[in-house]
mmCIF file of C-alpha atoms in Angstrom:
data_model
loop_
_atom_site.group_PDB
_atom_site.id
_atom_site.type_symbol
_atom_site.label_atom_id
_atom_site.label_comp_id
_atom_site.label_asym_id
_atom_site.label_seq_id
_atom_site.Cartn_x
_atom_site.Cartn_y
_atom_site.Cartn_z
ATOM 1 C CA MET A 1 0.040 -0.007 0.000
ATOM 2 C CA SER A 2 1.149 3.554 -0.799
ATOM 3 C CA SER A 3 2.854 5.515 1.989
ATOM 4 C CA ARG A 4 1.448 8.778 0.600
ATOM 5 C CA PRO A 5 -1.145 10.643 2.727
ATOM 6 C CA VAL A 6 -4.642 9.329 2.163
ATOM 7 C CA CYS A 7 -7.475 11.598 1.031
ATOM 8 C CA VAL A 8 -11.119 11.286 -0.066
ATOM 9 C CA ASP A 9 -12.985 13.130 -2.779
ATOM 10 C CA LEU A 10 -16.670 13.865 -2.219
ATOM 11 C CA PHE A 11 -18.866 15.066 -5.271
ATOM 12 C CA ALA A 12 -15.898 13.893 -7.317
ATOM 13 C CA GLY A 13 -17.264 14.368 -10.897
ATOM 14 C CA ALA A 14 -14.596 13.374 -13.445
ATOM 15 C CA GLY A 15 -11.828 14.174 -10.902
ATOM 16 C CA GLY A 16 -10.369 17.696 -11.214
ATOM 17 C CA LEU A 17 -9.769 17.937 -7.482
ATOM 18 C CA SER A 18 -8.719 14.249 -7.375
ATOM 19 C CA LEU A 19 -5.994 15.021 -9.984
ATOM 20 C CA GLY A 20 -4.870 18.214 -8.274
ATOM 21 C CA PHE A 21 -4.414 16.409 -4.945
ATOM 22 C CA GLU A 22 -2.647 13.506 -6.627
ATOM 23 C CA GLN A 23 -0.306 15.972 -8.357
ATOM 24 C CA ALA A 24 0.476 17.439 -4.920
ATOM 25 C CA GLY A 25 1.543 14.045 -3.681
ATOM 26 C CA PHE A 26 -1.614 12.641 -2.098
ATOM 27 C CA ASP A 27 -3.188 9.163 -2.528
ATOM 28 C CA VAL A 28 -6.855 9.596 -3.428
ATOM 29 C CA ALA A 29 -8.140 6.357 -1.815
ATOM 30 C CA CYS A 30 -11.873 6.879 -2.459
ATOM 31 C CA ALA A 31 -14.141 9.124 -4.560
ATOM 32 C CA VAL A 32 -17.950 9.487 -4.144
ATOM 33 C CA GLU A 33 -20.049 10.636 -7.108
ATOM 34 C CA LEU A 34 -23.753 10.406 -7.854
ATOM 35 C CA ASP A 35 -23.751 10.401 -11.617
ATOM 36 C CA PRO A 36 -22.790 6.904 -12.961
ATOM 37 C CA VAL A 37 -21.426 8.332 -16.264
ATOM 38 C CA HIS A 38 -18.988 10.583 -14.377
ATOM 39 C CA CYS A 39 -18.147 7.662 -12.045
ATOM 40 C CA ALA A 40 -17.043 5.605 -15.105
ATOM 41 C CA VAL A 41 -14.833 8.437 -16.349
ATOM 42 C CA HIS A 42 -13.274 8.796 -12.859
ATOM 43 C CA LYS A 43 -12.688 4.983 -12.775
ATOM 44 C CA TYR A 44 -10.939 5.154 -16.218
ATOM 45 C CA ASN A 45 -8.582 7.970 -15.150
ATOM 46 C CA PHE A 46 -7.993 6.855 -11.546
ATOM 47 C CA PRO A 47 -8.083 3.001 -11.831
ATOM 48 C CA GLU A 48 -6.614 2.524 -8.360
ATOM 49 C CA THR A 49 -9.160 4.743 -6.606
ATOM 50 C CA ALA A 50 -12.261 3.085 -5.138
ATOM 51 C CA ILE A 51 -15.367 4.758 -6.521
ATOM 52 C CA ILE A 52 -18.690 4.837 -4.646
ATOM 53 C CA CYS A 53 -21.509 5.599 -7.127
ATOM 54 C CA GLY A 54 -24.178 7.144 -5.035
ATOM 55 C CA SER A 55 -25.188 10.240 -3.053
ATOM 56 C CA VAL A 56 -22.931 11.573 -0.387
ATOM 57 C CA SER A 57 -26.001 11.672 1.830
ATOM 58 C CA ASP A 58 -26.160 7.868 1.833
ATOM 59 C CA VAL A 59 -22.483 7.270 2.560
ATOM 60 C CA ASP A 60 -20.639 7.211 5.862
ATOM 61 C CA GLY A 61 -17.041 6.909 7.014
ATOM 62 C CA ALA A 62 -17.196 3.193 7.657
ATOM 63 C CA GLN A 63 -18.305 2.538 4.071
ATOM 64 C CA ILE A 64 -15.529 4.725 2.749
ATOM 65 C CA ARG A 65 -12.920 2.880 4.836
ATOM 66 C CA GLU A 66 -14.296 -0.528 3.785
ATOM 67 C CA ARG A 67 -14.649 0.170 0.047
ATOM 68 C CA SER A 68 -11.225 1.823 -0.276
ATOM 69 C CA GLY A 69 -9.464 -0.837 1.805
ATOM 70 C CA ILE A 70 -7.717 1.759 3.925
ATOM 71 C CA GLY A 71 -9.009 0.208 7.170
ATOM 72 C CA PHE A 72 -8.019 2.266 10.182
ATOM 73 C CA ARG A 73 -5.344 4.330 8.333
ATOM 74 C CA LYS A 74 -5.387 8.007 9.053
ATOM 75 C CA VAL A 75 -7.361 10.124 6.505
ATOM 76 C CA SER A 76 -5.293 13.281 5.907
ATOM 77 C CA VAL A 77 -7.776 15.292 3.841
ATOM 78 C CA VAL A 78 -11.436 15.153 2.789
ATOM 79 C CA PHE A 79 -12.157 17.526 -0.123
ATOM 80 C CA GLY A 80 -14.994 18.307 -2.457
ATOM 81 C CA GLY A 81 -17.047 20.762 -4.403
ATOM 82 C CA SER A 82 -20.619 20.343 -3.345
ATOM 83 C CA PRO A 83 -23.302 21.079 -5.999
ATOM 84 C CA CYS A 84 -24.328 24.709 -5.782
ATOM 85 C CA GLN A 85 -27.723 24.944 -7.578
ATOM 86 C CA GLY A 86 -29.692 24.168 -4.485
ATOM 87 C CA PHE A 87 -28.548 26.863 -2.094
ATOM 88 C CA SER A 88 -31.509 28.408 -0.407
ATOM 89 C CA MET A 89 -31.568 31.224 2.005
ATOM 90 C CA ILE A 90 -35.201 30.855 3.087
ATOM 91 C CA GLY A 91 -35.958 30.312 6.810
ATOM 92 C CA LYS A 92 -34.147 31.100 10.052
ATOM 93 C CA ARG A 93 -31.323 28.631 9.639
ATOM 94 C CA SER A 94 -30.271 27.970 6.041
ATOM 95 C CA LEU A 95 -28.141 24.958 6.971
ATOM 96 C CA ASP A 96 -31.409 23.144 7.980
ATOM 97 C CA ASP A 97 -32.838 23.635 4.506
ATOM 98 C CA PRO A 98 -32.952 20.284 2.829
ATOM 99 C CA ARG A 99 -31.559 21.793 -0.336
ATOM 100 C CA ASN A 100 -28.417 22.679 1.592
ATOM 101 C CA SER A 101 -28.078 19.299 3.265
ATOM 102 C CA LEU A 102 -25.186 18.103 1.004
ATOM 103 C CA VAL A 103 -22.895 20.631 2.692
ATOM 104 C CA MET A 104 -23.917 19.201 6.025
ATOM 105 C CA ASP A 105 -23.164 15.695 4.753
ATOM 106 C CA PHE A 106 -19.662 17.042 3.786
ATOM 107 C CA VAL A 107 -19.218 18.117 7.457
ATOM 108 C CA ARG A 108 -20.618 14.822 8.735
ATOM 109 C CA ILE A 109 -18.168 12.728 6.654
ATOM 110 C CA VAL A 110 -15.161 14.879 7.638
ATOM 111 C CA VAL A 111 -16.043 14.315 11.255
ATOM 112 C CA ASP A 112 -16.888 10.647 10.678
ATOM 113 C CA LEU A 113 -13.461 9.950 9.170
ATOM 114 C CA GLN A 114 -11.674 12.168 11.712
ATOM 115 C CA ALA A 115 -9.828 13.708 8.765
ATOM 116 C CA ASP A 116 -6.955 15.973 9.712
ATOM 117 C CA TYR A 117 -7.816 18.574 7.056
ATOM 118 C CA PHE A 118 -10.678 19.509 4.742
ATOM 119 C CA VAL A 119 -11.021 21.568 1.584
ATOM 120 C CA LEU A 120 -14.498 22.727 0.445
ATOM 121 C CA GLU A 121 -14.840 24.407 -2.940
ATOM 122 C CA ASN A 122 -17.895 26.321 -4.208
ATOM 123 C CA VAL A 123 -19.218 29.236 -6.189
ATOM 124 C CA LYS A 124 -18.045 32.789 -5.529
ATOM 125 C CA GLY A 125 -21.658 33.820 -5.086
ATOM 126 C CA LEU A 126 -21.815 32.265 -1.617
ATOM 127 C CA THR A 127 -19.729 35.147 -0.247
ATOM 128 C CA VAL A 128 -22.242 37.877 -0.850
ATOM 129 C CA GLY A 129 -25.594 38.971 0.630
ATOM 130 C CA LYS A 130 -27.596 36.471 2.621
ATOM 131 C CA HIS A 131 -25.405 33.660 1.492
ATOM 132 C CA LYS A 132 -22.773 34.858 3.925
ATOM 133 C CA GLU A 133 -24.980 33.813 6.830
ATOM 134 C CA PHE A 134 -24.894 30.343 5.373
ATOM 135 C CA LEU A 135 -21.113 30.338 5.435
ATOM 136 C CA ASN A 136 -21.044 31.676 9.026
ATOM 137 C CA GLU A 137 -23.356 28.766 9.997
ATOM 138 C CA LEU A 138 -21.081 26.345 8.200
ATOM 139 C CA VAL A 139 -18.033 27.607 10.066
ATOM 140 C CA SER A 140 -19.960 27.228 13.383
ATOM 141 C CA GLU A 141 -20.768 23.663 12.468
ATOM 142 C CA PHE A 142 -17.065 22.808 12.008
ATOM 143 C CA THR A 143 -16.098 24.688 15.155
ATOM 144 C CA LYS A 144 -18.722 22.668 17.151
ATOM 145 C CA ASN A 145 -17.050 19.490 15.870
ATOM 146 C CA ASP A 146 -13.512 20.505 16.979
ATOM 147 C CA TYR A 147 -12.337 21.825 13.589
ATOM 148 C CA GLU A 148 -10.835 25.200 12.943
ATOM 149 C CA VAL A 149 -11.506 27.113 9.665
ATOM 150 C CA VAL A 150 -8.904 29.279 8.051
ATOM 151 C CA LEU A 151 -10.569 32.689 7.999
ATOM 152 C CA PRO A 152 -11.252 34.776 6.072
ATOM 153 C CA TRP A 153 -12.236 32.288 3.483
ATOM 154 C CA LYS A 154 -10.767 32.964 0.031
ATOM 155 C CA VAL A 155 -11.940 33.392 -3.557
ATOM 156 C CA LEU A 156 -9.199 32.116 -5.854
ATOM 157 C CA ASN A 157 -8.906 32.789 -9.562
ATOM 158 C CA ALA A 158 -7.651 29.819 -11.611
ATOM 159 C CA ALA A 159 -5.754 32.376 -13.821
ATOM 160 C CA TRP A 160 -3.492 33.045 -10.857
ATOM 161 C CA PHE A 161 -2.193 29.447 -10.931
ATOM 162 C CA GLY A 162 -1.207 28.964 -14.549
ATOM 163 C CA VAL A 163 -4.597 28.221 -15.999
ATOM 164 C CA PRO A 164 -5.649 30.129 -19.186
ATOM 165 C CA GLN A 165 -9.187 30.686 -17.861
ATOM 166 C CA LYS A 166 -10.789 33.358 -15.698
ATOM 167 C CA ARG A 167 -12.508 31.150 -13.097
ATOM 168 C CA GLU A 168 -13.181 32.435 -9.584
ATOM 169 C CA ARG A 169 -14.179 29.928 -6.937
ATOM 170 C CA LEU A 170 -14.638 30.028 -3.172
ATOM 171 C CA PHE A 171 -12.359 27.791 -1.044
ATOM 172 C CA ILE A 172 -12.852 26.978 2.585
ATOM 173 C CA ILE A 173 -9.910 25.179 4.281
ATOM 174 C CA GLY A 174 -9.745 23.883 7.914
ATOM 175 C CA ALA A 175 -8.010 21.496 10.204
ATOM 176 C CA ARG A 176 -8.692 19.478 13.414
ATOM 177 C CA LYS A 177 -8.049 21.721 16.410
ATOM 178 C CA GLY A 178 -4.484 21.448 17.493
ATOM 179 C CA LEU A 179 -3.027 20.864 13.974
ATOM 180 C CA LYS A 180 -1.163 23.513 12.034
ATOM 181 C CA LEU A 181 -3.507 25.569 9.821
ATOM 182 C CA PRO A 182 -2.715 25.845 6.084
ATOM 183 C CA SER A 183 -2.586 29.122 4.311
ATOM 184 C CA TYR A 184 -4.624 29.867 1.146
ATOM 185 C CA PRO A 185 -2.183 29.742 -1.757
ATOM 186 C CA GLU A 186 -0.617 32.885 -3.062
ATOM 187 C CA PRO A 187 -0.776 33.589 -6.793
ATOM 188 C CA LEU A 188 1.832 31.889 -8.961
ATOM 189 C CA THR A 189 1.194 33.590 -12.319
ATOM 190 C CA SER A 190 -0.129 36.846 -13.683
ATOM 191 C CA PRO A 191 -3.144 36.405 -16.011
ATOM 192 C CA ALA A 192 -2.384 37.036 -19.705
ATOM 193 C CA LYS A 193 -4.983 39.786 -19.701
ATOM 194 C CA GLY A 194 -7.101 41.477 -17.006
ATOM 195 C CA LYS A 195 -6.440 42.258 -13.367
ATOM 196 C CA VAL A 196 -2.864 41.411 -12.340
ATOM 197 C CA PRO A 197 -2.441 40.303 -8.639
ATOM 198 C CA ASP A 198 1.379 41.004 -8.698
ATOM 199 C CA ALA A 199 3.335 42.500 -11.553
ATOM 200 C CA SER A 200 6.496 40.612 -10.610
ATOM 201 C CA LEU A 201 4.855 37.227 -11.313
ATOM 202 C CA PRO A 202 5.473 35.374 -14.604
ATOM 203 C CA LYS A 203 2.821 35.755 -17.235
ATOM 204 C CA GLY A 204 0.336 32.875 -17.427
ATOM 205 C CA PRO A 205 -0.580 31.064 -20.603
ATOM 206 C CA THR A 206 -3.039 32.384 -23.266
ATOM 207 C CA VAL A 207 -5.779 30.688 -25.148
ATOM 208 C CA SER A 208 -3.387 30.335 -28.079
ATOM 209 C CA ASP A 209 -0.711 28.751 -25.821
ATOM 210 C CA ALA A 210 -3.271 26.182 -24.705
ATOM 211 C CA ILE A 211 -4.775 25.067 -27.993
ATOM 212 C CA SER A 212 -2.794 26.202 -31.064
ATOM 213 C CA ASP A 213 -0.907 22.936 -31.447
ATOM 214 C CA LEU A 214 -4.172 20.924 -31.736
ATOM 215 C CA PRO A 215 -5.202 20.119 -35.323
ATOM 216 C CA ASP A 216 -8.622 21.304 -36.446
ATOM 217 C CA ALA A 217 -11.146 18.555 -35.617
ATOM 218 C CA GLU A 218 -12.964 19.423 -38.900
ATOM 219 C CA LEU A 219 -10.146 17.832 -40.837
ATOM 220 C CA PHE A 220 -11.076 14.338 -39.602
ATOM 221 C CA ASP A 221 -14.229 12.592 -40.850
ATOM 222 C CA ALA A 222 -13.690 9.868 -38.172
ATOM 223 C CA LEU A 223 -14.520 12.451 -35.454
ATOM 224 C CA ASN A 224 -18.128 12.564 -36.701
ATOM 225 C CA SER A 225 -18.653 9.021 -35.248
ATOM 226 C CA ARG A 226 -16.072 8.786 -32.436
ATOM 227 C CA ASP A 227 -14.071 11.141 -30.220
ATOM 228 C CA TRP A 228 -10.493 10.085 -31.148
ATOM 229 C CA VAL A 229 -8.147 9.907 -34.119
ATOM 230 C CA GLU A 230 -4.455 9.120 -34.613
ATOM 231 C CA THR A 231 -2.586 12.199 -35.784
ATOM 232 C CA GLU A 232 0.447 14.465 -35.185
ATOM 233 C CA LEU A 233 0.095 17.523 -33.039
ATOM 234 C CA GLY A 234 1.796 20.883 -33.768
ATOM 235 C CA GLU A 235 4.461 22.807 -32.026
ATOM 236 C CA PRO A 236 3.749 23.008 -28.259
ATOM 237 C CA SER A 237 3.996 26.031 -25.927
ATOM 238 C CA ASP A 238 5.771 25.526 -22.574
ATOM 239 C CA TYR A 239 2.293 25.163 -21.011
ATOM 240 C CA VAL A 240 1.324 22.382 -23.397
ATOM 241 C CA CYS A 241 4.677 20.613 -23.179
ATOM 242 C CA ARG A 242 3.653 19.831 -19.512
ATOM 243 C CA LEU A 243 0.210 18.716 -20.470
ATOM 244 C CA ARG A 244 1.571 16.442 -23.241
ATOM 245 C CA GLY A 245 4.268 15.073 -20.966
ATOM 246 C CA LEU A 246 7.074 16.448 -23.178
ATOM 247 C CA LEU A 247 8.810 18.323 -20.324
ATOM 248 C CA PRO A 248 9.203 17.294 -16.720
ATOM 249 C CA ASP A 249 6.976 19.188 -14.289
ATOM 250 C CA PRO A 250 8.873 19.682 -11.009
ATOM 251 C CA THR A 251 5.754 20.161 -8.920
ATOM 252 C CA ASP A 252 3.768 17.214 -10.343
ATOM 253 C CA TYR A 253 3.934 14.229 -8.025
ATOM 254 C CA SER A 254 1.130 12.297 -9.731
ATOM 255 C CA VAL A 255 1.495 8.635 -10.619
ATOM 256 C CA PRO A 256 2.520 8.566 -14.347
ATOM 257 C CA ARG A 257 -0.028 6.937 -16.723
ATOM 258 C CA PHE A 258 0.798 4.716 -19.669
ATOM 259 C CA TRP A 259 -0.961 6.341 -22.676
ATOM 260 C CA ASN A 260 -0.721 6.858 -26.419
ATOM 261 C CA PRO A 261 0.488 10.481 -27.156
ATOM 262 C CA ASP A 262 -0.225 9.919 -30.914
ATOM 263 C CA LEU A 263 -4.035 9.983 -30.248
ATOM 264 C CA LEU A 264 -6.011 13.122 -30.368
ATOM 265 C CA THR A 265 -8.826 12.360 -27.870
ATOM 266 C CA SER A 266 -12.096 13.877 -26.592
ATOM 267 C CA SER A 267 -12.470 15.691 -29.891
ATOM 268 C CA ALA A 268 -15.838 14.733 -31.388
ATOM 269 C CA ARG A 269 -16.986 17.225 -34.006
ATOM 270 C CA THR A 270 -19.956 19.571 -33.764
ATOM 271 C CA ASP A 271 -22.226 19.875 -36.783
ATOM 272 C CA HIS A 272 -22.779 23.611 -37.293
ATOM 273 C CA ASN A 273 -24.854 24.905 -40.223
ATOM 274 C CA ALA A 274 -23.445 27.257 -42.792
ATOM 275 C CA ALA A 275 -25.120 30.334 -41.422
ATOM 276 C CA SER A 276 -23.709 29.705 -37.970
ATOM 277 C CA ARG A 277 -20.193 29.182 -39.400
ATOM 278 C CA SER A 278 -20.409 32.397 -41.310
ATOM 279 C CA ARG A 279 -21.458 34.352 -38.176
ATOM 280 C CA PHE A 280 -18.688 32.620 -36.103
ATOM 281 C CA ALA A 281 -16.063 33.564 -38.729
ATOM 282 C CA GLY A 282 -17.108 37.214 -38.631
ATOM 283 C CA ALA A 283 -17.337 37.543 -34.871
ATOM 284 C CA GLU A 284 -14.908 39.720 -32.992
ATOM 285 C CA HIS A 285 -12.339 38.129 -30.745
ATOM 286 C CA GLY A 286 -13.043 38.494 -27.045
ATOM 287 C CA LYS A 287 -16.744 39.422 -27.640
ATOM 288 C CA PRO A 288 -20.017 37.433 -27.759
ATOM 289 C CA GLU A 289 -21.212 36.516 -31.279
ATOM 290 C CA PRO A 290 -24.442 38.644 -31.434
ATOM 291 C CA VAL A 291 -26.916 35.897 -32.438
ATOM 292 C CA SER A 292 -25.778 32.858 -30.450
ATOM 293 C CA ARG A 293 -24.199 34.996 -27.639
ATOM 294 C CA PHE A 294 -21.322 32.511 -27.670
ATOM 295 C CA LEU A 295 -18.015 34.178 -26.777
ATOM 296 C CA LYS A 296 -15.347 34.103 -29.484
ATOM 297 C CA LEU A 297 -12.038 33.394 -27.715
ATOM 298 C CA ASP A 298 -9.287 35.961 -27.860
ATOM 299 C CA PRO A 299 -6.135 33.988 -28.815
ATOM 300 C CA ASP A 300 -4.001 36.442 -26.707
ATOM 301 C CA GLY A 301 -6.347 36.477 -23.683
ATOM 302 C CA LEU A 302 -7.992 34.077 -21.261
ATOM 303 C CA CYS A 303 -10.911 31.771 -21.769
ATOM 304 C CA ASN A 304 -14.097 32.846 -20.034
ATOM 305 C CA THR A 305 -15.457 30.577 -17.233
ATOM 306 C CA LEU A 306 -16.311 27.173 -18.695
ATOM 307 C CA ARG A 307 -19.666 26.075 -17.326
ATOM 308 C CA ALA A 308 -21.617 22.842 -17.192
ATOM 309 C CA GLY A 309 -25.139 23.898 -17.904
ATOM 310 C CA THR A 310 -27.993 22.212 -15.906
ATOM 311 C CA GLY A 311 -28.737 18.609 -14.963
ATOM 312 C CA LYS A 312 -31.460 16.347 -16.384
ATOM 313 C CA ASP A 313 -33.788 17.410 -13.619
ATOM 314 C CA ARG A 314 -33.592 21.062 -14.660
ATOM 315 C CA GLY A 315 -34.361 20.887 -18.370
ATOM 316 C CA ALA A 316 -30.922 19.569 -19.217
ATOM 317 C CA TYR A 317 -28.794 21.760 -21.444
ATOM 318 C CA THR A 318 -25.100 22.151 -21.832
ATOM 319 C CA ALA A 319 -23.716 25.681 -21.266
ATOM 320 C CA ALA A 320 -22.392 27.209 -24.432
ATOM 321 C CA ARG A 321 -18.893 26.242 -25.452
ATOM 322 C CA PRO A 322 -16.953 29.248 -26.614
ATOM 323 C CA ILE A 323 -16.120 29.800 -30.343
ATOM 324 C CA HIS A 324 -12.599 28.814 -31.438
ATOM 325 C CA PRO A 325 -10.334 31.814 -32.020
ATOM 326 C CA VAL A 326 -9.306 30.633 -35.500
ATOM 327 C CA HIS A 327 -11.811 28.045 -36.821
ATOM 328 C CA PRO A 328 -15.580 28.870 -37.260
ATOM 329 C CA ARG A 329 -16.941 26.364 -34.728
ATOM 330 C CA CYS A 330 -17.320 25.807 -30.949
ATOM 331 C CA ILE A 331 -14.331 24.358 -29.204
ATOM 332 C CA THR A 332 -14.031 20.603 -28.640
ATOM 333 C CA VAL A 333 -14.011 18.900 -25.221
ATOM 334 C CA ARG A 334 -10.207 18.423 -25.562
ATOM 335 C CA GLU A 335 -9.729 22.134 -26.235
ATOM 336 C CA MET A 336 -11.910 22.901 -23.135
ATOM 337 C CA ALA A 337 -9.696 20.488 -21.164
ATOM 338 C CA ARG A 338 -6.534 22.239 -22.295
ATOM 339 C CA LEU A 339 -8.030 25.538 -21.170
ATOM 340 C CA HIS A 340 -8.803 23.869 -17.815
ATOM 341 C CA SER A 341 -5.211 22.479 -17.333
ATOM 342 C CA TYR A 342 -6.032 18.795 -17.781
ATOM 343 C CA PRO A 343 -3.137 16.745 -19.120
ATOM 344 C CA ASP A 344 -3.695 15.018 -22.547
ATOM 345 C CA TRP A 345 -3.767 11.532 -20.998
ATOM 346 C CA PHE A 346 -6.901 12.470 -19.134
ATOM 347 C CA ARG A 347 -10.004 11.554 -21.057
ATOM 348 C CA PHE A 348 -13.739 12.275 -20.732
ATOM 349 C CA ASN A 349 -17.033 10.657 -21.771
ATOM 350 C CA ARG A 350 -17.034 10.434 -25.578
ATOM 351 C CA THR A 351 -20.330 12.472 -25.942
ATOM 352 C CA LYS A 352 -19.861 16.203 -26.275
ATOM 353 C CA TRP A 353 -22.712 16.766 -23.746
ATOM 354 C CA SER A 354 -21.267 14.683 -20.911
ATOM 355 C CA GLY A 355 -17.596 15.525 -21.719
ATOM 356 C CA ALA A 356 -18.328 19.257 -21.675
ATOM 357 C CA ARG A 357 -20.196 18.911 -18.355
ATOM 358 C CA GLU A 358 -17.317 16.955 -16.838
ATOM 359 C CA VAL A 359 -14.864 19.761 -17.693
ATOM 360 C CA GLY A 360 -17.203 22.639 -16.852
ATOM 361 C CA ASN A 361 -18.191 21.217 -13.464
ATOM 362 C CA SER A 362 -14.647 20.522 -12.333
ATOM 363 C CA VAL A 363 -11.905 22.391 -10.519
ATOM 364 C CA PRO A 364 -8.967 23.016 -12.835
ATOM 365 C CA PRO A 365 -6.251 20.613 -11.730
ATOM 366 C CA LEU A 366 -3.538 23.315 -11.459
ATOM 367 C CA LEU A 367 -5.754 25.306 -9.120
ATOM 368 C CA ALA A 368 -6.573 22.151 -7.103
ATOM 369 C CA ARG A 369 -2.747 21.356 -6.972
ATOM 370 C CA ALA A 370 -1.948 24.816 -5.496
ATOM 371 C CA VAL A 371 -4.596 24.361 -2.706
ATOM 372 C CA ALA A 372 -3.464 20.791 -2.049
ATOM 373 C CA SER A 373 0.179 21.896 -1.860
ATOM 374 C CA SER A 374 -0.718 24.402 0.827
ATOM 375 C CA VAL A 375 -2.287 21.654 2.880
ATOM 376 C CA ALA A 376 0.838 19.448 2.333
ATOM 377 C CA THR A 377 3.022 22.279 3.618
ATOM 378 C CA ALA A 378 0.969 22.679 6.762
ATOM 379 C CA MET A 379 1.322 18.957 7.291
ATOM 380 C CA GLY A 380 5.072 19.148 6.953
ATOM 381 C CA TYR A 381 4.795 16.629 4.103
ATOM 382 C CA GLU A 382 7.418 16.659 1.368
ATOM 383 C CA PRO A 383 6.163 14.623 -1.604
ATOM 384 C CA LYS A 384 8.372 12.430 -3.753
ATOM 385 C CA LYS A 385 7.910 11.414 -7.392
ATOM 386 C CA PRO A 386 6.423 7.974 -7.803
ATOM 387 C CA SER A 387 8.749 5.377 -9.378
ATOM 388 C CA LYS A 388 6.131 3.316 -11.227
ATOM 389 C CA ALA A 389 3.543 4.158 -13.889
ATOM 390 C CA ILE A 390 0.077 2.690 -14.045
ATOM 391 C CA PHE A 391 -2.296 1.708 -16.848
ATOM 392 C CA LEU A 392 -5.484 3.701 -17.387
ATOM 393 C CA GLY A 393 -8.870 1.916 -17.140
ATOM 394 C CA ASN A 394 -10.753 0.131 -19.831
ATOM 395 C CA GLU A 395 -11.734 2.515 -22.720
ATOM 396 C CA SER A 396 -15.293 1.129 -22.621
ATOM 397 C CA LEU A 397 -15.789 3.238 -19.450
ATOM 398 C CA LEU A 398 -15.621 6.358 -21.699
ATOM 399 C CA THR A 399 -18.511 5.194 -23.891
ATOM 400 C CA CYS A 400 -21.063 4.545 -21.103
ATOM 401 C CA ASN A 401 -24.510 5.901 -20.805
ATOM 402 C CA GLU A 402 -26.274 5.869 -17.406
ATOM 403 C CA SER A 403 -27.436 2.262 -17.536
ATOM 404 C CA SER A 404 -24.218 0.786 -19.058
ATOM 405 C CA ALA A 405 -22.136 2.773 -16.470
ATOM 406 C CA LYS A 406 -24.205 1.294 -13.602
ATOM 407 C CA GLU A 407 -23.564 -2.206 -15.073
ATOM 408 C CA ALA A 408 -19.804 -1.553 -15.507
ATOM 409 C CA LEU A 409 -19.536 -0.305 -11.889
ATOM 410 C CA ALA A 410 -21.905 -2.962 -10.490
ATOM 411 C CA VAL A 411 -24.316 -0.374 -9.120
ATOM 412 C CA ASP A 412 -27.922 -1.359 -8.313
#
């Protein structure tokens, strides 16, 4: 069994936080996710992590310990980004609202596992207006259970951590009383455009840095019926060299994966009509195209916040993917993943709908890595590079719909 510190991912999705914590030197022993399709994708990318396909509200610490095989080992960190659509501020005590119960389940599992540290990620909107009261109640709940929260909580922008995307998210970090408290990470890069946190920091990557080496998906008929093709990629930027595994990344302590770098993956084509293509071609960089309202990416700037849209229970739609800065089409799932700091070995469900949701719902791994590294520093943990690589999961996990995913994962 690995000697790396053990952690658990709640509301795991495809695994952005899982990957960031692994890159910071942690062992993600267990992940809990409700959506079977996302569970299958997590299992493909993290074949050695136990996946519990179900609601966090139905899971307890004993199940997590049993399913992951960690037994009575110490759990160093519980982390997660709870779904944010249901936050309601009606009533005297918002934590008691059933729509907010998932956050209480997060607290319950942290306490149940007696985790040393926790990291909770959510939308920036929770820090304003009546939502602040909800956060104050949440802090009180942790305090009541002998945990200390690092205050003030912090909104972090992914663009401060080498991600070519403006994406602001709330992070709440805490520790069991008596343990050294982590600090929220300080910016590592200055965004290519926009507000600069520190002029002395190196410039972060641009949209062009992230995707200009990828061949146009429109050149490959095969991408009409599947999401991968064998091809050569173009000249990579320094940012992409890391994502393609062409340069060593000194702060990446993840377990290497065996993968085929000659495959362009997660790149299924979108069928746009001629009128749409014409409008996309004429749109101005960095501005929404007037009819569709899709943003046309500025090659020298940042991507706007990639979103997931709504779930099946809310009239399911996928939030608009931006327009490619050069080609008259929306960007592919792989291009989204590049703009989110996912390495090229990491794959998503082959459908554009699920793949785009998996990227848009996730924490960019480089942002997750920075937060996880702050926790590692507080622990006094100095990670080491793993010596052995592992194989990814079976590719059939990427082609699952809900029922076949349940079957593959042996879920009732």
